[in-house]
Structure formats: C-alpha cells, structure tokens
Short mmCIF file of C-alpha atoms and ligand atoms in Angstrom, two decimals:
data_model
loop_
_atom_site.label_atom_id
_atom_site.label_comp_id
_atom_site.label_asym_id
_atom_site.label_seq_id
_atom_site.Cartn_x
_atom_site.Cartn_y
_atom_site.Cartn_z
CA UNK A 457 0.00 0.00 0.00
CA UNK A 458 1.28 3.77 -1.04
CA UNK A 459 0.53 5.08 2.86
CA UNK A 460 1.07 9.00 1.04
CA UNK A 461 -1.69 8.01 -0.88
CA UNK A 462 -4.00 6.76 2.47
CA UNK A 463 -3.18 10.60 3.55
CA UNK A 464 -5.89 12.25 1.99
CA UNK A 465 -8.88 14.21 3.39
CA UNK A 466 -11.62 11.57 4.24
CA UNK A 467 -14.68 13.44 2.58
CA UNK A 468 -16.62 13.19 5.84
CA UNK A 469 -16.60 9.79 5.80
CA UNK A 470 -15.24 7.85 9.00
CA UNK A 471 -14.82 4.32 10.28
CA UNK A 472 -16.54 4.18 13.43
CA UNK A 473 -14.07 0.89 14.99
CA UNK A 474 -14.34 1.12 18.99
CA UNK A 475 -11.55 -0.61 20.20
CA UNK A 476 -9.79 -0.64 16.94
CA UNK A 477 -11.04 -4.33 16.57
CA UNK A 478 -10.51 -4.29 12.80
CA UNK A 479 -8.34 -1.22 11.95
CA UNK A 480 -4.71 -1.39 11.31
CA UNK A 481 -2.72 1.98 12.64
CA UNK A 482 0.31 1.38 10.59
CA UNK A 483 2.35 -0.93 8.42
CA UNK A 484 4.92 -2.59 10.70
CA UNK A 485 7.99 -5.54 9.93
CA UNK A 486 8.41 -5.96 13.28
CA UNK A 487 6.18 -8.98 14.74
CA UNK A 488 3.79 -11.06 12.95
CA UNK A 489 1.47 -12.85 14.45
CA UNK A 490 -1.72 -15.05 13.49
CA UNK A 491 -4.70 -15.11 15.92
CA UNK A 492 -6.37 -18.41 14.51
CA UNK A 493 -3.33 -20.61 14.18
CA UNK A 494 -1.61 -19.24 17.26
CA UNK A 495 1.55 -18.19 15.40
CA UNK A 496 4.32 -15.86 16.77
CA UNK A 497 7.33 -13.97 15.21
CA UNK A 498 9.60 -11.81 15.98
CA UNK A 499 11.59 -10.50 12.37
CA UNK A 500 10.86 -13.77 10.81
CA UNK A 501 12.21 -15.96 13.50
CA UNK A 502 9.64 -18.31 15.44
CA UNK A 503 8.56 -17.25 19.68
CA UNK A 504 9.21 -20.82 20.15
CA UNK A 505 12.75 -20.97 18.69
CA UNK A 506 13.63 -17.74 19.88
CA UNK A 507 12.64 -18.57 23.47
CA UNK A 508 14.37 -22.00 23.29
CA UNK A 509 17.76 -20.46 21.85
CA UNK A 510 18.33 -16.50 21.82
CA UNK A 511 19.14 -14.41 24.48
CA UNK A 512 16.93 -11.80 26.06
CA UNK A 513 19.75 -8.91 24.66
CA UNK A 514 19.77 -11.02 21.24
CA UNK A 515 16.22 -10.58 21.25
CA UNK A 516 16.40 -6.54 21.83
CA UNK A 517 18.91 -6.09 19.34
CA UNK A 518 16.51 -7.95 16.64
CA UNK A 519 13.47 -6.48 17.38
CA UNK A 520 14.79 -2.60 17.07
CA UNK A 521 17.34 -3.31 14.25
CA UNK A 522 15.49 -5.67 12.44
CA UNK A 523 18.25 -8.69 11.98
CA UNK A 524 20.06 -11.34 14.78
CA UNK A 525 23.24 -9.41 16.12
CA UNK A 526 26.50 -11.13 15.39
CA UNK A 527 28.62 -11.74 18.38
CA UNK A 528 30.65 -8.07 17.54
CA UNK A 529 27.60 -6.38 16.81
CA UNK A 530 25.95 -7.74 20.45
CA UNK A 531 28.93 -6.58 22.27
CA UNK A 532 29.20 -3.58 21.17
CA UNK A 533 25.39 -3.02 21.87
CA UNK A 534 26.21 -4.69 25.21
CA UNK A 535 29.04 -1.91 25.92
CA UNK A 536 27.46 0.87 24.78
CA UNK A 537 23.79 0.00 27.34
CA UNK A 538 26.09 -1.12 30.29
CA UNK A 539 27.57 2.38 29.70
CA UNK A 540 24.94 4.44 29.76
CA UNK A 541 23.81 2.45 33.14
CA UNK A 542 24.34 5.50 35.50
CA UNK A 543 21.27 6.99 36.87
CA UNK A 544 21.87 10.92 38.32
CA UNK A 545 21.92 10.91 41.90
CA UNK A 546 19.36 13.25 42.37
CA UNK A 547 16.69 10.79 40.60
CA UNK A 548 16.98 8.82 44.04
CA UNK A 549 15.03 12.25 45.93
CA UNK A 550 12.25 11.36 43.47
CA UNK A 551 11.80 7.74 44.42
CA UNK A 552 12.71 9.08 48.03
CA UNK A 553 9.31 11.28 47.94
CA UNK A 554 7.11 8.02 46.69
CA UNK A 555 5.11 6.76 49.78
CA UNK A 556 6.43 2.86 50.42
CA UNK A 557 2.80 1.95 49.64
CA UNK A 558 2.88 3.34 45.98
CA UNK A 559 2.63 0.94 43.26
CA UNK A 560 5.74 -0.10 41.50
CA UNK A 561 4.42 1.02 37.87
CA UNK A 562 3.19 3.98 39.09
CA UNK A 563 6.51 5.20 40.30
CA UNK A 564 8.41 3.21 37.29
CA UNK A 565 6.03 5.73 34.60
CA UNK A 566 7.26 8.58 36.77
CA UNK A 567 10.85 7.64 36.93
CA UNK A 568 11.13 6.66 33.16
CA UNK A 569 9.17 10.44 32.30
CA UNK A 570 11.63 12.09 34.99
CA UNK A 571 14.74 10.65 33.32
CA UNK A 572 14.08 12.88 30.09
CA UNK A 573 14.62 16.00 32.65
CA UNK A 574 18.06 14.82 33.22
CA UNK A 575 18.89 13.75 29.66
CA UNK A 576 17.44 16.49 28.04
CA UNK A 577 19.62 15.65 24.93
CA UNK A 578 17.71 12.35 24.42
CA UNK A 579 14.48 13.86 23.09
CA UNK A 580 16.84 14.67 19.83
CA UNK A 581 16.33 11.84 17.51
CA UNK A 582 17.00 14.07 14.22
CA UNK A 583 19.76 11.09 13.18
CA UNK A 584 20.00 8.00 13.45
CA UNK A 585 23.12 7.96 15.72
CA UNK A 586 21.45 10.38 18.42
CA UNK A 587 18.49 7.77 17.93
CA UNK A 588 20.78 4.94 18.76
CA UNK A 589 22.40 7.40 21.80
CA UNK A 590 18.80 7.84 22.98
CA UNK A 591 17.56 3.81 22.55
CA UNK A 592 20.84 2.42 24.41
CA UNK A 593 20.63 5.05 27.58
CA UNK A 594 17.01 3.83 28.23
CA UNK A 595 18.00 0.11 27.60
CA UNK A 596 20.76 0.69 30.41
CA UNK A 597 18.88 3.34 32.84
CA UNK A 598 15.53 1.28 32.90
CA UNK A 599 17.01 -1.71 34.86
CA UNK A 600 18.11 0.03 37.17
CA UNK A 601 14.74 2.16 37.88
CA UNK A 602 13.48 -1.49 38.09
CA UNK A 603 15.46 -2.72 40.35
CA UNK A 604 15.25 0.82 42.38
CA UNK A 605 11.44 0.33 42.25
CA UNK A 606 11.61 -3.39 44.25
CA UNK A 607 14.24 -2.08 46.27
CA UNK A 608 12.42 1.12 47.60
CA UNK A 609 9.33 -1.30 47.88
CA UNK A 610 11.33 -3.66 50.07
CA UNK A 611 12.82 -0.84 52.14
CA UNK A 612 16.39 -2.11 50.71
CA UNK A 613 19.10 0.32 50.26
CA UNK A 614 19.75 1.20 46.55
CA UNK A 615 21.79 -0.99 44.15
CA UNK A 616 24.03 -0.45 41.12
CA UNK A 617 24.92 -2.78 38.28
CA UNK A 618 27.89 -4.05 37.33
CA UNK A 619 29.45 -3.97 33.93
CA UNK A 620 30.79 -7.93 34.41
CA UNK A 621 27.20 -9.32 34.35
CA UNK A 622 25.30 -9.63 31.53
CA UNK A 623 21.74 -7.86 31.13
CA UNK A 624 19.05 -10.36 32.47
CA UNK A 625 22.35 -11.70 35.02
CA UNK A 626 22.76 -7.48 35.93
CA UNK A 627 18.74 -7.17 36.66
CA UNK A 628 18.84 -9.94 38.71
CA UNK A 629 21.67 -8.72 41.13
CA UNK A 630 21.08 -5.14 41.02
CA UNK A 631 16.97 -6.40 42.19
CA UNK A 632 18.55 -9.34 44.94
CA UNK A 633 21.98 -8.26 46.38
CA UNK A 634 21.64 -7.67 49.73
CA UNK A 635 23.86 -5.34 51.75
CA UNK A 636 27.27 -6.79 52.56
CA UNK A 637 26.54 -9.88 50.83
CA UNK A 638 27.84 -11.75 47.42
CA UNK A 639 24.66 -12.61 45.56
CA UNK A 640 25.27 -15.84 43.51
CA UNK A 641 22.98 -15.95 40.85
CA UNK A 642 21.33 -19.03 40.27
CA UNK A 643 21.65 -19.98 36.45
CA UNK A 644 17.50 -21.64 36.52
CA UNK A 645 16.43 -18.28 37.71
CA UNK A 646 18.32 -16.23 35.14
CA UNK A 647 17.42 -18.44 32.09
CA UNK A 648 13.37 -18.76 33.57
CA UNK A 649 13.75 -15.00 33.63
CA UNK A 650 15.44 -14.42 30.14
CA UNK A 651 13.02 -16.42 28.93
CA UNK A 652 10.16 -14.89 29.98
CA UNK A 653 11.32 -11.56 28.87
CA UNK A 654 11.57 -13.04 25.55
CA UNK A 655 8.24 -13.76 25.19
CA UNK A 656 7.05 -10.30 26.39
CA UNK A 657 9.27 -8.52 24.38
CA UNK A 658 6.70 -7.37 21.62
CA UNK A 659 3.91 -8.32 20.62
CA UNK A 660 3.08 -6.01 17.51
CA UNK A 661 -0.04 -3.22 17.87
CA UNK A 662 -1.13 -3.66 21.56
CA UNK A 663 -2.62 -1.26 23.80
CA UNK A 664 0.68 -0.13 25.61
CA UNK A 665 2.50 -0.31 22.01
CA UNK A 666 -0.29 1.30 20.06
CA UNK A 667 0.28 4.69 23.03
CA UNK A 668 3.73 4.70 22.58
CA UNK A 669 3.36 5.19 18.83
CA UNK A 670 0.99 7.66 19.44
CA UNK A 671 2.03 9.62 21.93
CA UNK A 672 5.78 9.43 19.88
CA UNK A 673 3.78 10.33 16.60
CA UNK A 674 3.45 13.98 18.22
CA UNK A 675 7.44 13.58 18.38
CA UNK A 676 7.21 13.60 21.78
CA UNK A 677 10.73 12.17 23.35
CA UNK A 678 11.14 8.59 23.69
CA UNK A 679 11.67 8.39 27.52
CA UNK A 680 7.85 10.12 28.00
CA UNK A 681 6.31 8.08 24.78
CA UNK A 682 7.52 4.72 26.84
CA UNK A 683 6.12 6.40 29.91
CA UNK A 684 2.59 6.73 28.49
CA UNK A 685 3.30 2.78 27.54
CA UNK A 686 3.76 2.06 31.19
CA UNK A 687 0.41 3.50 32.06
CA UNK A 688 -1.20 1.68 29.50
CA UNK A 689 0.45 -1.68 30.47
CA UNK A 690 -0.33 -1.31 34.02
CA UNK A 691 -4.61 -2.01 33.27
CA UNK A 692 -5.71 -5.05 34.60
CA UNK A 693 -7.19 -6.06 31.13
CA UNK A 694 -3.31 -5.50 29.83
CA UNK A 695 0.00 -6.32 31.56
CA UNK A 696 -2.02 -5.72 34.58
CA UNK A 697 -3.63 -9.30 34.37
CA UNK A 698 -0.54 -10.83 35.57
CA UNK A 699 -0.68 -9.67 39.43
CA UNK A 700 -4.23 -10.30 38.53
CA UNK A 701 -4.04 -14.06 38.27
CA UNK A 702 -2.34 -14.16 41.11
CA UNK A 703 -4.53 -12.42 43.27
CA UNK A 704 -7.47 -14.45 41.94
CA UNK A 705 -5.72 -17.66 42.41
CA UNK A 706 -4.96 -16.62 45.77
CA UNK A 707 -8.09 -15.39 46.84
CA UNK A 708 -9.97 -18.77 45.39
CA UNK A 709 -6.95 -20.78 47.30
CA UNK A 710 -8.06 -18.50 50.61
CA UNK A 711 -11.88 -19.75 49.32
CA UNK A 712 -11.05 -23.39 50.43
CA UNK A 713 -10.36 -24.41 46.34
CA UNK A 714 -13.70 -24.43 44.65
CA UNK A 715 -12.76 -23.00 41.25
CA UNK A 716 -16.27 -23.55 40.21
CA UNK A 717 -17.52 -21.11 42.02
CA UNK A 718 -15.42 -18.85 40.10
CA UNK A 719 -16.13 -20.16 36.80
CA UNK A 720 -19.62 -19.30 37.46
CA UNK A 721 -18.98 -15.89 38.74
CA UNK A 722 -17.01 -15.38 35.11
CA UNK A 723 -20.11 -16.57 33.28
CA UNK A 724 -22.62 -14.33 35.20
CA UNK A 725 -23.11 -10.92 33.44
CA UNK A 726 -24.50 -9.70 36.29
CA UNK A 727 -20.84 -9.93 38.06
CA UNK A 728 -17.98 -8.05 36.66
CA UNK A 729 -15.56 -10.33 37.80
CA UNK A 730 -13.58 -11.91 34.95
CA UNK A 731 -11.21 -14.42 34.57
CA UNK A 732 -7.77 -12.85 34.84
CA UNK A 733 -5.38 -14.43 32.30
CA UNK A 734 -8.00 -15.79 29.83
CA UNK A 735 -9.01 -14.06 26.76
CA UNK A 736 -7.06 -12.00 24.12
CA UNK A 737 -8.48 -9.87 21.49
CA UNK A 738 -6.01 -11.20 18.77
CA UNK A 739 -5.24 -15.05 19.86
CA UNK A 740 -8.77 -17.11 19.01
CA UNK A 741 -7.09 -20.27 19.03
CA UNK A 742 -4.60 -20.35 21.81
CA UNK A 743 -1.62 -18.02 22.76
CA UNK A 744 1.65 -20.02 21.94
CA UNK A 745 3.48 -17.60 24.36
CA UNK A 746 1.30 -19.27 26.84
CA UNK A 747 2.21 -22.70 25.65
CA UNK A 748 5.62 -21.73 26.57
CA UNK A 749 5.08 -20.54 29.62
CA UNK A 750 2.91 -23.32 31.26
CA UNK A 751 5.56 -25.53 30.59
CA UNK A 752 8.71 -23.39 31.50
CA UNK A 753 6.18 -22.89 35.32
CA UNK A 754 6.70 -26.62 35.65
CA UNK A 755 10.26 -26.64 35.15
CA UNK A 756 11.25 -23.74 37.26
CA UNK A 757 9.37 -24.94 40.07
CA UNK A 758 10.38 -28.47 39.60
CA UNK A 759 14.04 -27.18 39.36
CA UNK A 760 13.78 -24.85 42.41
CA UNK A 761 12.39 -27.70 44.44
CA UNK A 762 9.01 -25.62 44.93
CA UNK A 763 5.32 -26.67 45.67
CA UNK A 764 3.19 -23.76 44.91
CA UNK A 765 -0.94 -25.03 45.51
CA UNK A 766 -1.77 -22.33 43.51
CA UNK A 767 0.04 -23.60 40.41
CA UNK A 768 -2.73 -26.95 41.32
CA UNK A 769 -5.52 -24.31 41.37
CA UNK A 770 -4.45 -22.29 37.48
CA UNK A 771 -4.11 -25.94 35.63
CA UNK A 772 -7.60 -27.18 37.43
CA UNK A 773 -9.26 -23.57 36.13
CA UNK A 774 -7.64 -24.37 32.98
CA UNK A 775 -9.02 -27.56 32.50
CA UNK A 776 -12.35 -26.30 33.28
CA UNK A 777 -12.51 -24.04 31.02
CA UNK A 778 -11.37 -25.76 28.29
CA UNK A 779 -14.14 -28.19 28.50
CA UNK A 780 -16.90 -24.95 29.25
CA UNK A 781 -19.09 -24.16 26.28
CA UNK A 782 -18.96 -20.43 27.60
CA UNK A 783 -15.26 -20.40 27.25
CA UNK A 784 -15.42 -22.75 24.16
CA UNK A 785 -17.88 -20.66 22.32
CA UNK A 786 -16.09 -17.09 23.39
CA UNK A 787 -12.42 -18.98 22.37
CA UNK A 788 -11.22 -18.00 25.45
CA UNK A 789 -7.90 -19.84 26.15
CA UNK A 790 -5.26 -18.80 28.75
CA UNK A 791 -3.07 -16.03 27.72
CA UNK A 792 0.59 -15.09 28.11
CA UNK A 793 0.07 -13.80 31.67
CA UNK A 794 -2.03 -16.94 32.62
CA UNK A 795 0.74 -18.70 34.02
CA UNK A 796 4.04 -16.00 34.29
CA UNK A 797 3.03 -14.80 38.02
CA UNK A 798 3.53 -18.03 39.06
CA UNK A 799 7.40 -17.95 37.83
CA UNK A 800 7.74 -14.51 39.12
CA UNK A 801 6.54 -15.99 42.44
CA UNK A 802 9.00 -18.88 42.20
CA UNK A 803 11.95 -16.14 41.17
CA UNK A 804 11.46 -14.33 44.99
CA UNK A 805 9.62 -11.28 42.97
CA UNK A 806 6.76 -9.43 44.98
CA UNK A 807 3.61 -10.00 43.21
CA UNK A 808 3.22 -5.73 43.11
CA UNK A 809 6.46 -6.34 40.78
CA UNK A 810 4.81 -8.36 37.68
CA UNK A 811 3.74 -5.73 35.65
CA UNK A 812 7.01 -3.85 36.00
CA UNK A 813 8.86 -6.98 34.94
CA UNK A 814 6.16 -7.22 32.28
CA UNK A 815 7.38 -3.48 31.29
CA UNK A 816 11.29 -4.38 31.32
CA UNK A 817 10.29 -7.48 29.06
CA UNK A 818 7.99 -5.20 26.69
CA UNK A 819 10.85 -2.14 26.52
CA UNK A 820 12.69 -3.31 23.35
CA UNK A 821 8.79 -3.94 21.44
CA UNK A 822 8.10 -0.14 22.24
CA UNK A 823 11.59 1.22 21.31
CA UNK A 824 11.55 -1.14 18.21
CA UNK A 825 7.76 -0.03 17.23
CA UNK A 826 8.75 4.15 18.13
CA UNK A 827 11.72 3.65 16.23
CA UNK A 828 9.97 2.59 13.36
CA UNK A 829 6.82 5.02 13.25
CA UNK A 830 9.82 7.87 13.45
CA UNK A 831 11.93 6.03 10.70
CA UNK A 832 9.12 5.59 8.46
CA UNK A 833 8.03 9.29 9.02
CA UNK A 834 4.19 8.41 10.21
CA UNK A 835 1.99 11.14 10.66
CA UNK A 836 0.55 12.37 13.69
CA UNK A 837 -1.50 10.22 15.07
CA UNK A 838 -5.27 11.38 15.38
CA UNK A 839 -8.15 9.10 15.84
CA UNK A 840 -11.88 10.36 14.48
CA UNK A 841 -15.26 9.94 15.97
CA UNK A 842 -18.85 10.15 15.29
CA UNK A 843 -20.10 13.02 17.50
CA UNK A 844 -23.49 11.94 19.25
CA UNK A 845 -23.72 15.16 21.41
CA UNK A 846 -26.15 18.18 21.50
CA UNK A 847 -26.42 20.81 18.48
CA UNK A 848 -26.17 24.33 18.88
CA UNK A 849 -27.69 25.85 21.40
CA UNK A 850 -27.89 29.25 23.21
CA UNK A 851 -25.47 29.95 26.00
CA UNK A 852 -27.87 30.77 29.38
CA UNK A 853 -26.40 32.58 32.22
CA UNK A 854 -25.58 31.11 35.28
CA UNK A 855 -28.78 32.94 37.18
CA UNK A 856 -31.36 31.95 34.73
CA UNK A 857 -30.15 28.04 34.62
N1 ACO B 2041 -13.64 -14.04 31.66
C1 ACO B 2041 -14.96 -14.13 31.37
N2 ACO B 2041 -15.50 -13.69 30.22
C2 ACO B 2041 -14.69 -13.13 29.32
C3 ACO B 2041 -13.29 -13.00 29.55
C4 ACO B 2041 -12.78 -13.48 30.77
N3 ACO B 2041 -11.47 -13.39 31.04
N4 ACO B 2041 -12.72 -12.39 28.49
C5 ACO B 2041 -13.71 -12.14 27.61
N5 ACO B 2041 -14.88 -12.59 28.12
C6 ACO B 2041 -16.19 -12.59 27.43
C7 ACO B 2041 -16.80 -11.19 27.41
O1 ACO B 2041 -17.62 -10.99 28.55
C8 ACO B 2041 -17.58 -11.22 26.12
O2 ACO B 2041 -18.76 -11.99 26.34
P1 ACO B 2041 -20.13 -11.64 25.55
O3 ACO B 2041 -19.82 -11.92 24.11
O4 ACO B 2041 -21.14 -12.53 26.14
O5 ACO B 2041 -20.39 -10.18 25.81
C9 ACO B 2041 -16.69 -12.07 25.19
O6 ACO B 2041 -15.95 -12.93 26.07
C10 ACO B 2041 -15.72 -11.24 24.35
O7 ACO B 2041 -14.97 -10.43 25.22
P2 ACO B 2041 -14.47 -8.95 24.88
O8 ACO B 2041 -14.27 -8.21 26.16
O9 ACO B 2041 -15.39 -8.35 23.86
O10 ACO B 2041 -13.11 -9.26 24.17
P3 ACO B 2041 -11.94 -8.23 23.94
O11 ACO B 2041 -11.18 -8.72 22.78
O12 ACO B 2041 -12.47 -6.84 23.89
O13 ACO B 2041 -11.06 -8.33 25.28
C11 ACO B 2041 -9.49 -9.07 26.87
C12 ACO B 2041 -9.91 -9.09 25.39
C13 ACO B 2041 -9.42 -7.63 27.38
C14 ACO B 2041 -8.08 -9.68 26.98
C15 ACO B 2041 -10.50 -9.91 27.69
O14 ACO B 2041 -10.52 -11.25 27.24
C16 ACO B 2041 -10.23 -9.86 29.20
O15 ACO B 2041 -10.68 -8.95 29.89
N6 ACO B 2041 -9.45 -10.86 29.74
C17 ACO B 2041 -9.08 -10.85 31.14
C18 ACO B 2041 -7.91 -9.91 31.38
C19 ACO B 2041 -6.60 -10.44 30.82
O16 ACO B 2041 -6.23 -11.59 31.05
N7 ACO B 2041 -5.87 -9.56 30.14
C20 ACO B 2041 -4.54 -9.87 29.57
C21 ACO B 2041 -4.61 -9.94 28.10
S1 ACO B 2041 -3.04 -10.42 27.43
C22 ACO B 2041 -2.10 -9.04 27.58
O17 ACO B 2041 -2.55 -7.94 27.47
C23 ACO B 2041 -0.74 -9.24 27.88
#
C-alpha cells in the first residue's frame, strides 16, 4: 500500500471501529502474528525458537534493528547499554518522595518520564546515531529504575549494576543483592527469567505499544512516549492481568479451592468479575506464548524444588474451562500472563512487581515499534469519531439556569 496516498482528506466519511477491533494503525515488519493458528514472530524468526535459543539482549537487538546481532555487533550493543547504566543521583530524591505503599508502575512511569529531565539531549532523535544514543541510555537506565522500584518497595538500600554481568544476570543482582553480601545468581532463575522476557518482548499493535506510537507520533521524546506505555500496560485487562491471576488464584486458594464457584462468577453478566489471564483480542485459538510458559512454570518450580498449591488451582481452572461451552464458544484460552506470576513468584519477585517486569520485558517492542513510526516518518496520530452530542444551542447565564 502507497501510505502517502491513504493521507488524503476523508470526505466526511469515517470508520466508526471502537476498540480498533478491525483497523490497522500502521504498516509494521516488526512482529507477525496469526490469531487463529496461534503463530508468533519476531523479524521472521519463530517465539518458540527464539525462546528455546536466543538471548533476552539477542532478542532486543533484533526487534529494534530488524536482523540477529552477530557476536561483535551484540557486544558492542552490550558496551554501549552497560555504559549508559548511570542513573543521576538526584533521581533517588524522586523515588525518596514516593510513599512505600505506591505501586511499583506507578513510580516506574514517573521515573522513566523524569529521566528525560536529566537527559534532556535524548528527546533529539534528528539522526539516526542520536536515535541509537537515545535507545541504548534507556536500555541501560531502565534496569536500574526497576530494580530501584523493588528495592524502595522492600525498604532495601539502593543498588548499582555491574558492567561484568550480563543484562538479564545485571537485573537480577542489582533487584537481589543484599547489603554486605555476594549474591550468587542461580543460572535456573536467570534463564526462567530471560526467557520470559523473551516472550514479552513485543507483541506487535497492543494497547501499551499502540500509546507509545501515538504519543511518539506527536514527536514527543522517547523516555515520556515509553512512559505513556507504562500507564497503558499497568490495566488489569493489559500487563495488569498478571498480578491479577495471582490475586485471583490466591483469593480462590483462601476460598477453600472451589474454582467452580469462580467459573460461574465469570459466566454471570451480572458480576464483573472476569477471569484474569483468559481471553485475548487477537489469539482465538490459543496463545503459543502461553504454551511456553505453562511448561517453563513446571520446570522452574520443579528445578527450584518448589510446591506452589496455587500452580494446582491455574491448571484445574484451565481444565475447566477448556471443556466450558462459555469459554469454548467465546475462544477463550489462557493467555501469556495466565501462568508467568507463578514464575515470578517462584523467582522471589513481589507479586506488586509483575507488571514492571512485564514493562522491562515489553521495553525493546516499544523502542523497536517508536523507532519505526519515526523512521518511516508516520503522521501524527489522530483518531476520528462520530459526534453523538447536543447541536447548537444558546449559552444561558448562570442565574437563569
Ligand atoms: N472471563 C470471562 N468472560 C470473558 C473474559 C474473561 N477473562 N474475556 C472475555 N470474556 C467474554 C466477554 O464478557 C464477552 O462476552 P459476551 O460476548 O457474552 O459479551 C466475550 O468474552 C468477548 O470479550 P471482549 O471483552 O469483547 O473481548 P476483547 O477482545 O475486547 O477483550 C481481553 C480481550 C481484554 C483480553 C478480555 O478477554 C479480558 O478482559 N481478559 C481478562 C484480562 C486479561 O487476562 N488480560 C490480559 C490480556 S493479554 C495481555 O494484554 C498481555
């Protein structure tokens, strides 16, 4: 398709799409993905294979630059993130100022917006180098607001990475080291971890995605258009779901087990409640990130020597609905987030946490997507709508109203 030619005036006519069900925003060679056969790629290469083989950084460097680093090329990237690691000081008095009780994505949005007040230079991305200078000091400044985030959460003292480790090894002990200890990192945790940041990585025009591109289509700075991402990821109905599932597994593990009970409550329209981790608006088949997941929960815990009843609980709600025509009918099949709490849980992270990890996984999908709507030189982006409201009428003053 000639987009120039799409640009046109629209004649009055609009598409009236709520929810963008059926309307594409953009043409994108990012991620592909197939809702009725359950297909995933990244670039070309299959979720499965990617997850199985590449590296979480592998995986970053693919998605923004479009092809599989070679081993100069991902050190290089390496050296240049693990260089632009330092966070200014005075970003701590921010954090400092966050009640403890504050959720972690609500101070992770602010953090990630503040940032562009100390790297005011970012918000130029008139070439492609300060574009790469821009991408590779948020790929090495958001770990560490991360791992600040847990820490200040946990009432731990504030960590620094260290340029020895690699990325998903660095997260892990900036997040875990505890004062005046070695932290050994444990090499199941690190590869359940890079794994599941694999599979969150991107996952084309999503909600969180689709604001990034948006509010970047204004040519706002990148550090503030993966801010307004964060937001949008932290909805329950988004990356949200994953503390979610949790809670609901919990709280029908508190119930005394009956997970019928909460199937009905699902089904009833009368009852808002939902059930967290099923459902996506693409996947009508099954989610093969989910696939993925459920197994890698088994191993993890299996490997970590864990018992988590709850883990019982999701594959008996599972089952269920599989075999319930209301699920059956709606093609409602567990989704990505279904099962990725419970290897958070496993890992030691505080269920508040899941949606930031959800975020760290998700960063190189927004930088890849806001690199591209700037590279491709997309227009401003500015939804229609069918107004429905009064028609003109006389203003009345306030003492004859
Ligand atoms: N539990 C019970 N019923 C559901 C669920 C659910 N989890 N999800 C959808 N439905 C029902 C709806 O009530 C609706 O029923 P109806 O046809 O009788 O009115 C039908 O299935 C279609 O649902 P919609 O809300 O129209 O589907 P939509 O594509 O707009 O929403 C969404 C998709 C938001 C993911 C939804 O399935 C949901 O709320 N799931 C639970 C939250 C969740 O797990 N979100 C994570 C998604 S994955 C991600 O973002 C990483």
């Amino acid at each position: 398709i000639d987009i120039s030619s799409l640009r046109t005036s629209t004649d009055g006519v609009i598409t009236l799409d709520p929810g963008f069900k059926n309307t594409g925003s953009c043409e994108s060679a990012i991620t592909f993905l197939d809702g009725e056969k359950g297909i995933l790629h990244y670039r070309g290469y299959g979720i499965e294979e990617l997850a199985e083989k590449a590296h979480f950084l592998e995986v970053v460097y693919l998605l923004i630059f479009g092809e599989l680093p070679t081993e100069k090329e991902l050190d290089k990237f390496h050296y240049d993130i693990q260089h632009q690691s330092i966070v200014d000081e005075d970003v701590k008095k921010i954090l400092d100022a966050f009640p403890k009780s504050a959720h972690p994505m609500g101070v992770l949005c602010s953090l990630t917006s503040a940032l562009t007040a100390f790297n005011p230079t970012s918000v130029d991305v008139r070439s492609e180098e300060a574009m790469y200078k821009s991408i590779v000091k948020i790929l090495g400044k958001f770990p560490v607001l991360v791992a600040w985030t847990m820490r200040k959460k946990m009432g731990l003292p504030l960590n620094y990475g260290s340029t020895s480790l690699g990325y998903v090894e660095n997260v892990l002990q900036m997040m875990f080291r505890q004062p005046n200890e070695e932290y050994t990192l444990n090499p199941i945790v690190v590869e359940a971890l890079d794994k599941l940041l694999i599979l969150h990585a991107d996952h084309e025009q999503n909600c969180s995605t689709s604001t990034v591109r948006i509010a970047g289509s204004s040519h706002a700075g990148l550090f503030v258009s993966l801010a307004s991402g964060i937001s949008a990821l932290w909805g329950p109905l988004h990356g949200g779901a994953n503390q979610a599932v949790i809670e609901m597994l919990e709280a029908i593990k508190a119930d005394g087990g009956d997970t019928k009970k909460f199937m009905a409550k699902a089904k009833d329209k009368n009852d808002p409640f939902r059930l967290m981790g099923f459902g996506h608006r693409v996947y009508k088949n099954f989610d093969p990130r989910a696939k993925i997941i459920k197994k890698a929960a088994d191993e993890v815990l299996a490997d970590l020597g864990i018992e988590d009843p709850i883990l019982e609980i999701a594959k008996g709600l599972e089952k269920e609905a599989l075999e319930d025509p209301y699920f059956v009918e709606r093609k409602l099949y567990p989704n990505v987030d279904f099962y990725s709490g419970i290897i958070y849980r496993a890992l030691g992270i505080p269920t508040e946490m899941f949606t930031v990890m959800f975020a760290l996984g998700r960063l190189p999908g927004w930088i890849a997507q806001w690199r591209e709507m700037r590279l491709n030189k997309e227009p401003i982006g500015r939804p229609r709508q069918i107004y429905i409201g009064e028609t003109l009428r006389p203003f009345i003053p306030v003492e004859k109203r």
